[in-house]
């Protein structure tokens, strides 16, 4: 079965003023669609892979045939990352998490402010294109990492439960070179309920 572009769970303009409608439209309809298309083109060369989930492919990239490994890493990663990205944002987002996720953040980083500072600094400091992530390890411990390009922490055994896209296509129309301003604004649209669900899952 071919991979398909998931529908955006809100309107293009729903995250304004933090993320503008034009950026959301191009990001979802053009960039994410291109990752889906390129992933499908790659997988077609190895129909035996169609039975595997994208998660399984990314967990073990060395098991992906060499001729399409880079395509799966980049475009499969792109599809996987953006599918998470749309879900962990909401027009009703922002604020701070509660419950077990809040406890785990406290345990790992001291407090929410320290965590926010760490993820912001990590995302802003990612050289070139990439992502900043909050990850869960196998014992439920949290950490902050960044990845280049469309790599996902899943390839290193971690489960990303929150991520911020710091490719220029994610912010350049509205923020130009001001990546720190975009990352600061992004905190206002985080859907903590969805992040908590991914933490629990
Ligand atoms: Mn992107």
PDB file of C-alpha atoms and ligand atoms in Angstrom:
ATOM      1  CA  UNK A   1       0.000   0.000   0.000  1.00  0.00           C
ATOM      2  CA  UNK A   2       1.302   3.414  -0.937  1.00  0.00           C
ATOM      3  CA  UNK A   3       1.989   6.030   1.689  1.00  0.00           C
ATOM      4  CA  UNK A   4      -0.386   8.998   1.670  1.00  0.00           C
ATOM      5  CA  UNK A   5      -0.268  12.588   2.888  1.00  0.00           C
ATOM      6  CA  UNK A   6      -2.197  12.896   6.170  1.00  0.00           C
ATOM      7  CA  UNK A   7      -4.780  15.632   6.331  1.00  0.00           C
ATOM      8  CA  UNK A   8      -3.782  18.652   8.399  1.00  0.00           C
ATOM      9  CA  UNK A   9      -5.856  18.476  11.624  1.00  0.00           C
ATOM     10  CA  UNK A  10      -6.680  22.240  11.455  1.00  0.00           C
ATOM     11  CA  UNK A  11      -6.846  25.014   8.856  1.00  0.00           C
ATOM     12  CA  UNK A  12      -3.706  26.504   7.307  1.00  0.00           C
ATOM     13  CA  UNK A  13      -4.287  29.767   9.182  1.00  0.00           C
ATOM     14  CA  UNK A  14      -5.127  28.124  12.526  1.00  0.00           C
ATOM     15  CA  UNK A  15      -1.667  28.597  14.030  1.00  0.00           C
ATOM     16  CA  UNK A  16      -1.396  32.302  13.236  1.00  0.00           C
ATOM     17  CA  UNK A  17       0.173  34.578  14.295  1.00  0.00           C
ATOM     18  CA  UNK A  18       2.836  32.088  15.388  1.00  0.00           C
ATOM     19  CA  UNK A  19       3.041  30.172  12.113  1.00  0.00           C
ATOM     20  CA  UNK A  20       1.536  31.848   9.055  1.00  0.00           C
ATOM     21  CA  UNK A  21      -0.998  30.263   6.709  1.00  0.00           C
ATOM     22  CA  UNK A  22       1.158  30.476   3.568  1.00  0.00           C
ATOM     23  CA  UNK A  23       4.032  28.669   5.288  1.00  0.00           C
ATOM     24  CA  UNK A  24       1.673  25.964   6.550  1.00  0.00           C
ATOM     25  CA  UNK A  25       0.122  25.491   3.102  1.00  0.00           C
ATOM     26  CA  UNK A  26       3.434  25.156   1.254  1.00  0.00           C
ATOM     27  CA  UNK A  27       4.981  23.107   4.053  1.00  0.00           C
ATOM     28  CA  UNK A  28       2.135  20.590   4.152  1.00  0.00           C
ATOM     29  CA  UNK A  29       0.885  20.509   0.556  1.00  0.00           C
ATOM     30  CA  UNK A  30       4.236  20.808  -1.237  1.00  0.00           C
ATOM     31  CA  UNK A  31       7.098  19.771   1.041  1.00  0.00           C
ATOM     32  CA  UNK A  32       5.395  16.945   2.909  1.00  0.00           C
ATOM     33  CA  UNK A  33       3.672  15.719  -0.275  1.00  0.00           C
ATOM     34  CA  UNK A  34       7.063  15.549  -2.003  1.00  0.00           C
ATOM     35  CA  UNK A  35       8.476  13.345   0.776  1.00  0.00           C
ATOM     36  CA  UNK A  36       5.482  11.024   0.421  1.00  0.00           C
ATOM     37  CA  UNK A  37       5.826  10.850  -3.363  1.00  0.00           C
ATOM     38  CA  UNK A  38       9.567  10.230  -3.272  1.00  0.00           C
ATOM     39  CA  UNK A  39       9.170   7.569  -0.579  1.00  0.00           C
ATOM     40  CA  UNK A  40       6.567   5.756  -2.689  1.00  0.00           C
ATOM     41  CA  UNK A  41       8.801   5.913  -5.748  1.00  0.00           C
ATOM     42  CA  UNK A  42      11.650   4.356  -3.768  1.00  0.00           C
ATOM     43  CA  UNK A  43       9.538   1.621  -2.191  1.00  0.00           C
ATOM     44  CA  UNK A  44       8.124   0.630  -5.594  1.00  0.00           C
ATOM     45  CA  UNK A  45      11.591  -0.661  -6.483  1.00  0.00           C
ATOM     46  CA  UNK A  46      11.345  -3.171  -3.620  1.00  0.00           C
ATOM     47  CA  UNK A  47       7.718  -4.343  -3.366  1.00  0.00           C
ATOM     48  CA  UNK A  48       8.735  -6.770  -0.589  1.00  0.00           C
ATOM     49  CA  UNK A  49       9.088  -3.726   1.694  1.00  0.00           C
ATOM     50  CA  UNK A  50       5.455  -2.720   1.269  1.00  0.00           C
ATOM     51  CA  UNK A  51       4.545  -5.057   4.124  1.00  0.00           C
ATOM     52  CA  UNK A  52       6.766  -3.150   6.542  1.00  0.00           C
ATOM     53  CA  UNK A  53       5.674  -0.088   8.471  1.00  0.00           C
ATOM     54  CA  UNK A  54       7.595   3.130   8.028  1.00  0.00           C
ATOM     55  CA  UNK A  55       8.534   2.915  11.690  1.00  0.00           C
ATOM     56  CA  UNK A  56      10.133  -0.489  11.140  1.00  0.00           C
ATOM     57  CA  UNK A  57      12.049   0.754   8.097  1.00  0.00           C
ATOM     58  CA  UNK A  58      13.459   3.740   9.979  1.00  0.00           C
ATOM     59  CA  UNK A  59      14.284   1.683  13.067  1.00  0.00           C
ATOM     60  CA  UNK A  60      16.615  -0.473  11.013  1.00  0.00           C
ATOM     61  CA  UNK A  61      17.913   1.480   8.049  1.00  0.00           C
ATOM     62  CA  UNK A  62      20.725  -1.017   7.562  1.00  0.00           C
ATOM     63  CA  UNK A  63      18.031  -3.551   6.673  1.00  0.00           C
ATOM     64  CA  UNK A  64      16.760  -1.357   3.825  1.00  0.00           C
ATOM     65  CA  UNK A  65      18.255  -2.282   0.422  1.00  0.00           C
ATOM     66  CA  UNK A  66      21.244  -0.079  -0.297  1.00  0.00           C
ATOM     67  CA  UNK A  67      19.932   1.338  -3.568  1.00  0.00           C
ATOM     68  CA  UNK A  68      17.004   3.006  -1.804  1.00  0.00           C
ATOM     69  CA  UNK A  69      18.444   3.431   1.702  1.00  0.00           C
ATOM     70  CA  UNK A  70      19.202   7.143   1.350  1.00  0.00           C
ATOM     71  CA  UNK A  71      15.791   7.768  -0.240  1.00  0.00           C
ATOM     72  CA  UNK A  72      14.012   5.975   2.609  1.00  0.00           C
ATOM     73  CA  UNK A  73      16.119   7.745   5.229  1.00  0.00           C
ATOM     74  CA  UNK A  74      15.457  11.202   3.760  1.00  0.00           C
ATOM     75  CA  UNK A  75      11.920  10.882   2.400  1.00  0.00           C
ATOM     76  CA  UNK A  76      10.640   8.250   4.823  1.00  0.00           C
ATOM     77  CA  UNK A  77      12.106  10.366   7.601  1.00  0.00           C
ATOM     78  CA  UNK A  78      10.472  13.444   6.080  1.00  0.00           C
ATOM     79  CA  UNK A  79       7.090  11.736   5.984  1.00  0.00           C
ATOM     80  CA  UNK A  80       7.466  10.380   9.528  1.00  0.00           C
ATOM     81  CA  UNK A  81       8.717  13.662  11.008  1.00  0.00           C
ATOM     82  CA  UNK A  82       6.088  15.885   9.430  1.00  0.00           C
ATOM     83  CA  UNK A  83       3.278  13.483  10.336  1.00  0.00           C
ATOM     84  CA  UNK A  84       4.307  13.946  13.965  1.00  0.00           C
ATOM     85  CA  UNK A  85       4.877  17.693  13.578  1.00  0.00           C
ATOM     86  CA  UNK A  86       1.292  18.509  12.458  1.00  0.00           C
ATOM     87  CA  UNK A  87      -0.148  16.445  15.299  1.00  0.00           C
ATOM     88  CA  UNK A  88       1.881  17.957  18.111  1.00  0.00           C
ATOM     89  CA  UNK A  89       0.665  21.449  17.212  1.00  0.00           C
ATOM     90  CA  UNK A  90      -2.778  22.911  17.820  1.00  0.00           C
ATOM     91  CA  UNK A  91      -4.498  26.300  17.668  1.00  0.00           C
ATOM     92  CA  UNK A  92      -5.413  25.609  21.298  1.00  0.00           C
ATOM     93  CA  UNK A  93      -1.832  24.747  22.209  1.00  0.00           C
ATOM     94  CA  UNK A  94       0.792  26.313  24.414  1.00  0.00           C
ATOM     95  CA  UNK A  95       1.199  26.391  28.136  1.00  0.00           C
ATOM     96  CA  UNK A  96       2.796  23.518  30.011  1.00  0.00           C
ATOM     97  CA  UNK A  97       2.107  19.801  30.270  1.00  0.00           C
ATOM     98  CA  UNK A  98       0.666  18.208  33.370  1.00  0.00           C
ATOM     99  CA  UNK A  99       0.580  14.750  34.959  1.00  0.00           C
ATOM    100  CA  UNK A 100       3.185  12.082  34.272  1.00  0.00           C
ATOM    101  CA  UNK A 101       4.785  13.977  31.393  1.00  0.00           C
ATOM    102  CA  UNK A 102       5.307  17.015  33.632  1.00  0.00           C
ATOM    103  CA  UNK A 103       6.848  14.736  36.276  1.00  0.00           C
ATOM    104  CA  UNK A 104       9.215  13.168  33.743  1.00  0.00           C
ATOM    105  CA  UNK A 105      10.284  16.595  32.476  1.00  0.00           C
ATOM    106  CA  UNK A 106      11.000  17.678  36.026  1.00  0.00           C
ATOM    107  CA  UNK A 107      13.022  14.543  36.661  1.00  0.00           C
ATOM    108  CA  UNK A 108      15.107  14.901  33.495  1.00  0.00           C
ATOM    109  CA  UNK A 109      15.644  18.646  33.327  1.00  0.00           C
ATOM    110  CA  UNK A 110      14.877  20.088  36.779  1.00  0.00           C
ATOM    111  CA  UNK A 111      11.869  22.129  35.727  1.00  0.00           C
ATOM    112  CA  UNK A 112       9.855  23.130  32.679  1.00  0.00           C
ATOM    113  CA  UNK A 113      11.785  26.359  32.132  1.00  0.00           C
ATOM    114  CA  UNK A 114      15.093  24.471  32.005  1.00  0.00           C
ATOM    115  CA  UNK A 115      13.632  21.978  29.545  1.00  0.00           C
ATOM    116  CA  UNK A 116      12.264  24.785  27.368  1.00  0.00           C
ATOM    117  CA  UNK A 117      15.638  26.487  27.368  1.00  0.00           C
ATOM    118  CA  UNK A 118      17.421  23.244  26.466  1.00  0.00           C
ATOM    119  CA  UNK A 119      15.150  22.312  23.566  1.00  0.00           C
ATOM    120  CA  UNK A 120      15.149  25.881  22.235  1.00  0.00           C
ATOM    121  CA  UNK A 121      18.926  26.149  22.379  1.00  0.00           C
ATOM    122  CA  UNK A 122      19.361  22.734  20.783  1.00  0.00           C
ATOM    123  CA  UNK A 123      16.934  23.468  17.949  1.00  0.00           C
ATOM    124  CA  UNK A 124      18.298  26.927  17.252  1.00  0.00           C
ATOM    125  CA  UNK A 125      21.858  25.566  17.378  1.00  0.00           C
ATOM    126  CA  UNK A 126      21.280  22.741  14.886  1.00  0.00           C
ATOM    127  CA  UNK A 127      23.623  23.708  12.045  1.00  0.00           C
ATOM    128  CA  UNK A 128      21.761  23.815   8.747  1.00  0.00           C
ATOM    129  CA  UNK A 129      18.537  21.910   8.230  1.00  0.00           C
ATOM    130  CA  UNK A 130      17.177  19.547  10.838  1.00  0.00           C
ATOM    131  CA  UNK A 131      15.016  19.067  13.883  1.00  0.00           C
ATOM    132  CA  UNK A 132      15.041  19.521  17.647  1.00  0.00           C
ATOM    133  CA  UNK A 133      13.400  16.719  19.620  1.00  0.00           C
ATOM    134  CA  UNK A 134      12.150  15.645  23.010  1.00  0.00           C
ATOM    135  CA  UNK A 135      12.730  11.887  23.175  1.00  0.00           C
ATOM    136  CA  UNK A 136      11.713   9.029  25.379  1.00  0.00           C
ATOM    137  CA  UNK A 137      14.055   6.110  25.964  1.00  0.00           C
ATOM    138  CA  UNK A 138      13.036   2.527  26.673  1.00  0.00           C
ATOM    139  CA  UNK A 139      12.764   3.127  30.419  1.00  0.00           C
ATOM    140  CA  UNK A 140      10.636   6.269  29.986  1.00  0.00           C
ATOM    141  CA  UNK A 141      13.477   8.734  30.592  1.00  0.00           C
ATOM    142  CA  UNK A 142      13.462  11.965  28.584  1.00  0.00           C
ATOM    143  CA  UNK A 143      16.235  13.652  26.653  1.00  0.00           C
ATOM    144  CA  UNK A 144      16.664  16.472  24.149  1.00  0.00           C
ATOM    145  CA  UNK A 145      18.521  15.843  20.902  1.00  0.00           C
ATOM    146  CA  UNK A 146      18.789  17.361  17.458  1.00  0.00           C
ATOM    147  CA  UNK A 147      19.093  15.562  14.140  1.00  0.00           C
ATOM    148  CA  UNK A 148      20.296  16.811  10.758  1.00  0.00           C
ATOM    149  CA  UNK A 149      18.170  16.692   7.600  1.00  0.00           C
ATOM    150  CA  UNK A 150      15.166  14.374   8.026  1.00  0.00           C
ATOM    151  CA  UNK A 151      16.801  11.921  10.403  1.00  0.00           C
ATOM    152  CA  UNK A 152      14.582  10.795  13.278  1.00  0.00           C
ATOM    153  CA  UNK A 153      15.806   9.636  16.716  1.00  0.00           C
ATOM    154  CA  UNK A 154      13.991   6.340  16.099  1.00  0.00           C
ATOM    155  CA  UNK A 155      17.029   5.270  14.080  1.00  0.00           C
ATOM    156  CA  UNK A 156      19.048   5.623  17.303  1.00  0.00           C
ATOM    157  CA  UNK A 157      16.605   3.692  19.469  1.00  0.00           C
ATOM    158  CA  UNK A 158      14.747   6.707  20.872  1.00  0.00           C
ATOM    159  CA  UNK A 159      11.077   7.633  20.520  1.00  0.00           C
ATOM    160  CA  UNK A 160      10.516  11.265  19.606  1.00  0.00           C
ATOM    161  CA  UNK A 161       7.402  12.585  21.335  1.00  0.00           C
ATOM    162  CA  UNK A 162       7.814  16.260  20.392  1.00  0.00           C
ATOM    163  CA  UNK A 163       9.733  17.862  17.555  1.00  0.00           C
ATOM    164  CA  UNK A 164      10.375  21.236  16.015  1.00  0.00           C
ATOM    165  CA  UNK A 165      11.242  21.546  12.336  1.00  0.00           C
ATOM    166  CA  UNK A 166      14.088  24.017  11.893  1.00  0.00           C
ATOM    167  CA  UNK A 167      14.461  23.709   8.140  1.00  0.00           C
ATOM    168  CA  UNK A 168      14.227  27.217   6.660  1.00  0.00           C
ATOM    169  CA  UNK A 169      11.083  26.159   4.769  1.00  0.00           C
ATOM    170  CA  UNK A 170       9.357  25.937   8.174  1.00  0.00           C
ATOM    171  CA  UNK A 171       9.801  29.623   8.989  1.00  0.00           C
ATOM    172  CA  UNK A 172      11.553  31.685   6.328  1.00  0.00           C
ATOM    173  CA  UNK A 173       8.479  33.418   4.808  1.00  0.00           C
ATOM    174  CA  UNK A 174       7.540  34.950   8.141  1.00  0.00           C
ATOM    175  CA  UNK A 175      10.757  34.955  10.141  1.00  0.00           C
ATOM    176  CA  UNK A 176      13.474  35.044   7.445  1.00  0.00           C
ATOM    177  CA  UNK A 177      16.787  34.362   9.231  1.00  0.00           C
ATOM    178  CA  UNK A 178      15.287  34.723  12.730  1.00  0.00           C
ATOM    179  CA  UNK A 179      15.150  31.077  13.698  1.00  0.00           C
ATOM    180  CA  UNK A 180      15.187  31.917  17.450  1.00  0.00           C
ATOM    181  CA  UNK A 181      11.992  33.979  17.037  1.00  0.00           C
ATOM    182  CA  UNK A 182      10.265  31.127  15.196  1.00  0.00           C
ATOM    183  CA  UNK A 183      11.246  28.583  17.849  1.00  0.00           C
ATOM    184  CA  UNK A 184      10.090  30.942  20.618  1.00  0.00           C
ATOM    185  CA  UNK A 185       6.712  31.369  18.875  1.00  0.00           C
ATOM    186  CA  UNK A 186       6.334  27.613  18.297  1.00  0.00           C
ATOM    187  CA  UNK A 187       5.995  27.027  22.067  1.00  0.00           C
ATOM    188  CA  UNK A 188       2.619  28.795  21.846  1.00  0.00           C
ATOM    189  CA  UNK A 189       1.150  26.105  19.585  1.00  0.00           C
ATOM    190  CA  UNK A 190       2.394  22.894  21.212  1.00  0.00           C
ATOM    191  CA  UNK A 191      -0.417  20.390  21.744  1.00  0.00           C
ATOM    192  CA  UNK A 192       0.628  18.973  25.127  1.00  0.00           C
ATOM    193  CA  UNK A 193      -2.252  16.506  25.176  1.00  0.00           C
ATOM    194  CA  UNK A 194      -0.894  14.872  22.048  1.00  0.00           C
ATOM    195  CA  UNK A 195       2.667  14.896  23.411  1.00  0.00           C
ATOM    196  CA  UNK A 196       1.429  13.284  26.648  1.00  0.00           C
ATOM    197  CA  UNK A 197      -0.328  10.603  24.590  1.00  0.00           C
ATOM    198  CA  UNK A 198       2.929   9.835  22.781  1.00  0.00           C
ATOM    199  CA  UNK A 199       4.794   9.796  26.095  1.00  0.00           C
ATOM    200  CA  UNK A 200       2.315   7.282  27.521  1.00  0.00           C
ATOM    201  CA  UNK A 201       2.191   5.161  24.339  1.00  0.00           C
TER     202      UNK A 201
HETATM  203 MN1  LIG B   1       9.606  20.604   7.069  1.00  0.00          MN
END
